[in-house]
């Protein structure tokens, strides 16, 4: 398997670096860009009827927290378009499922230069959706009840693809550090999400995106850095 991975890395364009596992590491996007991003390889297809998505973010507030700026935090797109996106936009955190206009919006404090633990949960059967910021849950919303996230796409950090893996907008790019991007295909319990915030993980291993083991490809000016603790 390792020899196959090495061959794959050699065959990829030189602008990409093929890697595996980011234990105790973060990804640093130093400035706005239209070509710096990281593609994550999921452990299983993202045909999801529920999920928990968590990440740690340390942002450059002079860029990301500008009042009129939209910043992509997580993007999953297929060839048909946006499938699952998380944004900070105009002072709110938002989730979009197969849409760029109909989202679930939450007014929360701006992302911090000192770090923000962010999770979002969604369940198709009920539509119940919530954001968790530093271990505290928002009020619930009903969003996209009976919807299903489709497989066959690509997970991107740092950019919002307006076409499949391309057509990036520098003014929407992520600027700062991101780490511990993990995803489960079900809704975690409240206590498990609080444990993520406290970095004392005793729950089930992430089964869709696992930061410690997943393969990833880097393009542009993205640096691997030691993970920063809050």
Short mmCIF file of C-alpha atoms in Angstrom, two decimals:
data_model
loop_
_atom_site.label_atom_id
_atom_site.label_comp_id
_atom_site.label_asym_id
_atom_site.label_seq_id
_atom_site.Cartn_x
_atom_site.Cartn_y
_atom_site.Cartn_z
CA UNK A 1 0.00 0.00 0.00
CA UNK A 2 2.83 2.40 0.87
CA UNK A 3 4.47 1.88 -2.53
CA UNK A 4 1.17 2.66 -4.24
CA UNK A 5 0.86 5.90 -2.22
CA UNK A 6 4.43 6.90 -3.13
CA UNK A 7 3.71 6.28 -6.82
CA UNK A 8 0.52 8.34 -6.58
CA UNK A 9 2.43 11.23 -5.05
CA UNK A 10 4.98 11.12 -7.87
CA UNK A 11 2.25 11.18 -10.50
CA UNK A 12 0.42 14.14 -8.95
CA UNK A 13 1.25 17.65 -10.24
CA UNK A 14 4.29 19.17 -8.62
CA UNK A 15 2.18 21.85 -6.98
CA UNK A 16 0.73 19.13 -4.75
CA UNK A 17 2.32 17.29 -1.84
CA UNK A 18 0.83 13.93 -0.92
CA UNK A 19 0.83 13.24 2.81
CA UNK A 20 -0.85 11.05 5.41
CA UNK A 21 -1.87 11.97 8.97
CA UNK A 22 -1.69 15.31 10.78
CA UNK A 23 -1.40 14.27 14.42
CA UNK A 24 -0.37 17.27 16.57
CA UNK A 25 -0.11 19.44 13.45
CA UNK A 26 -2.03 22.34 12.01
CA UNK A 27 -2.27 23.85 8.55
CA UNK A 28 -1.27 27.51 8.26
CA UNK A 29 -2.67 29.74 5.52
CA UNK A 30 -0.56 32.88 5.89
CA UNK A 31 -2.39 35.32 3.60
CA UNK A 32 -5.38 35.64 1.30
CA UNK A 33 -4.88 33.57 -1.80
CA UNK A 34 -6.63 32.23 -4.88
CA UNK A 35 -4.45 29.12 -5.16
CA UNK A 36 -3.61 27.83 -1.65
CA UNK A 37 -5.75 24.94 -0.43
CA UNK A 38 -5.67 21.43 1.02
CA UNK A 39 -7.69 18.52 -0.34
CA UNK A 40 -8.66 15.91 2.27
CA UNK A 41 -9.35 12.26 1.45
CA UNK A 42 -12.34 10.94 3.36
CA UNK A 43 -12.37 7.50 4.93
CA UNK A 44 -15.71 6.70 3.31
CA UNK A 45 -18.08 8.29 0.78
CA UNK A 46 -19.96 11.30 2.12
CA UNK A 47 -23.48 10.00 1.46
CA UNK A 48 -24.68 11.32 4.80
CA UNK A 49 -28.04 11.44 6.55
CA UNK A 50 -26.44 12.92 9.68
CA UNK A 51 -23.03 14.24 10.70
CA UNK A 52 -20.90 15.92 13.31
CA UNK A 53 -18.11 18.10 11.93
CA UNK A 54 -15.50 19.60 14.28
CA UNK A 55 -12.40 21.75 13.77
CA UNK A 56 -10.05 24.15 15.60
CA UNK A 57 -9.49 27.57 14.08
CA UNK A 58 -6.97 30.32 14.81
CA UNK A 59 -7.65 33.21 12.45
CA UNK A 60 -6.07 36.47 11.39
CA UNK A 61 -8.86 38.77 12.59
CA UNK A 62 -7.61 41.73 10.58
CA UNK A 63 -8.60 39.75 7.48
CA UNK A 64 -11.21 37.17 8.49
CA UNK A 65 -13.29 39.37 10.80
CA UNK A 66 -13.75 42.28 8.42
CA UNK A 67 -17.43 43.17 8.57
CA UNK A 68 -18.18 42.63 4.89
CA UNK A 69 -15.94 39.58 4.29
CA UNK A 70 -17.14 36.01 3.78
CA UNK A 71 -14.58 33.36 4.80
CA UNK A 72 -14.86 29.69 3.91
CA UNK A 73 -14.13 27.32 6.81
CA UNK A 74 -14.99 23.98 5.20
CA UNK A 75 -16.05 23.06 1.67
CA UNK A 76 -17.33 19.81 0.22
CA UNK A 77 -18.36 20.04 -3.42
CA UNK A 78 -19.31 17.68 -6.21
CA UNK A 79 -19.26 18.24 -9.95
CA UNK A 80 -22.86 19.40 -9.59
CA UNK A 81 -21.88 22.21 -7.19
CA UNK A 82 -21.68 23.01 -3.46
CA UNK A 83 -22.80 20.11 -1.26
CA UNK A 84 -21.73 21.00 2.32
CA UNK A 85 -20.13 24.32 3.19
CA UNK A 86 -19.39 26.07 6.49
CA UNK A 87 -18.73 29.83 6.44
CA UNK A 88 -18.10 32.82 8.63
CA UNK A 89 -19.99 35.61 6.87
CA UNK A 90 -20.92 39.08 8.04
CA UNK A 91 -20.60 38.24 11.72
CA UNK A 92 -22.39 34.90 11.54
CA UNK A 93 -21.44 31.25 11.21
CA UNK A 94 -23.43 29.41 8.58
CA UNK A 95 -24.06 25.93 7.19
CA UNK A 96 -25.18 25.31 3.62
CA UNK A 97 -26.31 21.94 2.27
CA UNK A 98 -26.54 21.77 -1.54
CA UNK A 99 -27.13 25.48 -1.73
CA UNK A 100 -25.27 28.77 -1.81
CA UNK A 101 -28.25 30.84 -0.68
CA UNK A 102 -30.46 28.77 1.67
CA UNK A 103 -28.45 28.21 4.84
CA UNK A 104 -28.66 27.85 8.61
CA UNK A 105 -27.26 31.01 10.20
CA UNK A 106 -26.01 31.55 13.75
CA UNK A 107 -24.96 34.84 15.31
CA UNK A 108 -21.90 33.95 17.39
CA UNK A 109 -18.81 35.77 18.54
CA UNK A 110 -16.17 36.35 15.81
CA UNK A 111 -13.52 33.68 15.37
CA UNK A 112 -10.53 34.36 17.60
CA UNK A 113 -6.84 34.90 17.05
CA UNK A 114 -6.42 32.82 20.23
CA UNK A 115 -8.44 29.91 18.87
CA UNK A 116 -12.03 28.73 18.46
CA UNK A 117 -13.29 25.16 18.74
CA UNK A 118 -16.14 24.84 16.27
CA UNK A 119 -18.52 21.91 15.71
CA UNK A 120 -21.72 21.61 13.70
CA UNK A 121 -24.27 18.81 13.95
CA UNK A 122 -27.09 17.96 11.55
CA UNK A 123 -29.61 15.13 11.31
CA UNK A 124 -31.76 14.53 8.24
CA UNK A 125 -34.71 12.77 9.88
CA UNK A 126 -35.49 15.73 12.13
CA UNK A 127 -33.58 18.53 10.40
CA UNK A 128 -32.15 19.49 13.79
CA UNK A 129 -29.01 21.55 13.36
CA UNK A 130 -26.71 23.23 15.88
CA UNK A 131 -23.33 24.90 16.12
CA UNK A 132 -21.02 24.40 19.06
CA UNK A 133 -18.49 27.15 19.87
CA UNK A 134 -15.87 26.40 22.54
CA UNK A 135 -18.02 23.68 24.07
CA UNK A 136 -21.28 25.67 24.16
CA UNK A 137 -24.23 24.73 21.98
CA UNK A 138 -26.36 27.19 20.07
CA UNK A 139 -30.12 26.97 19.95
CA UNK A 140 -31.41 24.31 17.56
CA UNK A 141 -32.73 25.06 14.11
CA UNK A 142 -34.66 22.85 11.70
CA UNK A 143 -32.77 22.85 8.40
CA UNK A 144 -32.97 20.60 5.33
CA UNK A 145 -35.18 17.94 6.89
CA UNK A 146 -35.10 14.65 4.91
CA UNK A 147 -32.17 15.87 2.83
CA UNK A 148 -29.19 13.60 2.06
CA UNK A 149 -25.62 14.71 1.43
CA UNK A 150 -24.37 13.14 -1.80
CA UNK A 151 -21.08 11.29 -2.28
CA UNK A 152 -18.59 11.67 -5.12
CA UNK A 153 -17.17 15.06 -4.18
CA UNK A 154 -14.00 16.60 -2.77
CA UNK A 155 -13.30 18.07 0.69
CA UNK A 156 -11.34 21.33 0.53
CA UNK A 157 -9.80 23.50 3.25
CA UNK A 158 -8.82 27.09 2.53
CA UNK A 159 -10.95 27.82 -0.52
CA UNK A 160 -14.51 27.73 -1.82
CA UNK A 161 -14.52 26.09 -5.27
CA UNK A 162 -16.98 27.83 -7.58
CA UNK A 163 -16.28 25.03 -10.03
CA UNK A 164 -15.07 21.52 -9.18
CA UNK A 165 -11.61 22.05 -7.60
CA UNK A 166 -11.20 25.46 -9.19
CA UNK A 167 -12.32 29.05 -9.71
CA UNK A 168 -11.29 30.23 -6.23
CA UNK A 169 -11.91 33.72 -4.86
CA UNK A 170 -9.05 35.25 -2.85
CA UNK A 171 -11.51 37.42 -0.94
CA UNK A 172 -13.24 34.32 0.47
CA UNK A 173 -10.12 32.31 1.31
CA UNK A 174 -9.28 31.17 4.84
CA UNK A 175 -6.42 33.01 6.59
CA UNK A 176 -4.97 31.52 9.79
CA UNK A 177 -4.43 28.05 11.25
CA UNK A 178 -6.78 25.11 11.11
CA UNK A 179 -6.42 21.74 12.81
CA UNK A 180 -8.31 18.72 14.16
CA UNK A 181 -10.82 18.59 11.31
CA UNK A 182 -12.82 15.48 12.18
CA UNK A 183 -16.16 14.17 10.97
CA UNK A 184 -18.57 11.43 12.02
CA UNK A 185 -21.59 10.15 10.09
CA UNK A 186 -23.89 10.64 13.07
CA UNK A 187 -24.56 13.22 15.78
CA UNK A 188 -22.23 12.98 18.76
CA UNK A 189 -23.56 13.38 22.28
CA UNK A 190 -23.22 16.71 24.08
CA UNK A 191 -20.57 15.30 26.41
CA UNK A 192 -18.51 13.97 23.52
CA UNK A 193 -18.51 17.36 21.81
CA UNK A 194 -17.49 19.04 25.08
CA UNK A 195 -14.61 16.56 25.31
CA UNK A 196 -13.47 17.68 21.86
CA UNK A 197 -13.37 21.24 23.19
CA UNK A 198 -11.31 20.13 26.18
CA UNK A 199 -9.03 18.03 23.92
CA UNK A 200 -9.71 14.97 26.06
CA UNK A 201 -11.11 12.62 23.45
CA UNK A 202 -12.50 9.34 24.78
CA UNK A 203 -15.31 8.92 22.26
CA UNK A 204 -15.53 6.92 19.04
CA UNK A 205 -12.90 7.46 16.37
CA UNK A 206 -13.99 9.76 13.55
CA UNK A 207 -15.23 7.55 10.72
CA UNK A 208 -15.55 10.03 7.83
CA UNK A 209 -12.61 12.44 8.30
CA UNK A 210 -9.90 11.54 10.82
CA UNK A 211 -7.25 14.27 11.20
CA UNK A 212 -4.71 11.84 12.63
CA UNK A 213 -4.76 9.32 9.79
CA UNK A 214 -6.30 10.73 6.62
CA UNK A 215 -4.43 11.38 3.41
CA UNK A 216 -4.27 14.92 2.10
CA UNK A 217 -2.79 16.97 -0.73
CA UNK A 218 -1.41 20.49 -0.34
CA UNK A 219 -1.37 23.13 -3.05
CA UNK A 220 0.08 26.62 -2.92
CA UNK A 221 1.42 28.43 0.13
CA UNK A 222 0.15 26.23 2.99
CA UNK A 223 2.51 25.22 5.79
CA UNK A 224 2.33 22.39 8.27
CA UNK A 225 2.96 23.79 11.76
CA UNK A 226 2.93 22.37 15.30
CA UNK A 227 -0.64 22.36 16.56
CA UNK A 228 -1.37 25.37 18.72
CA UNK A 229 -3.19 24.76 21.99
CA UNK A 230 -5.63 27.34 23.35
#
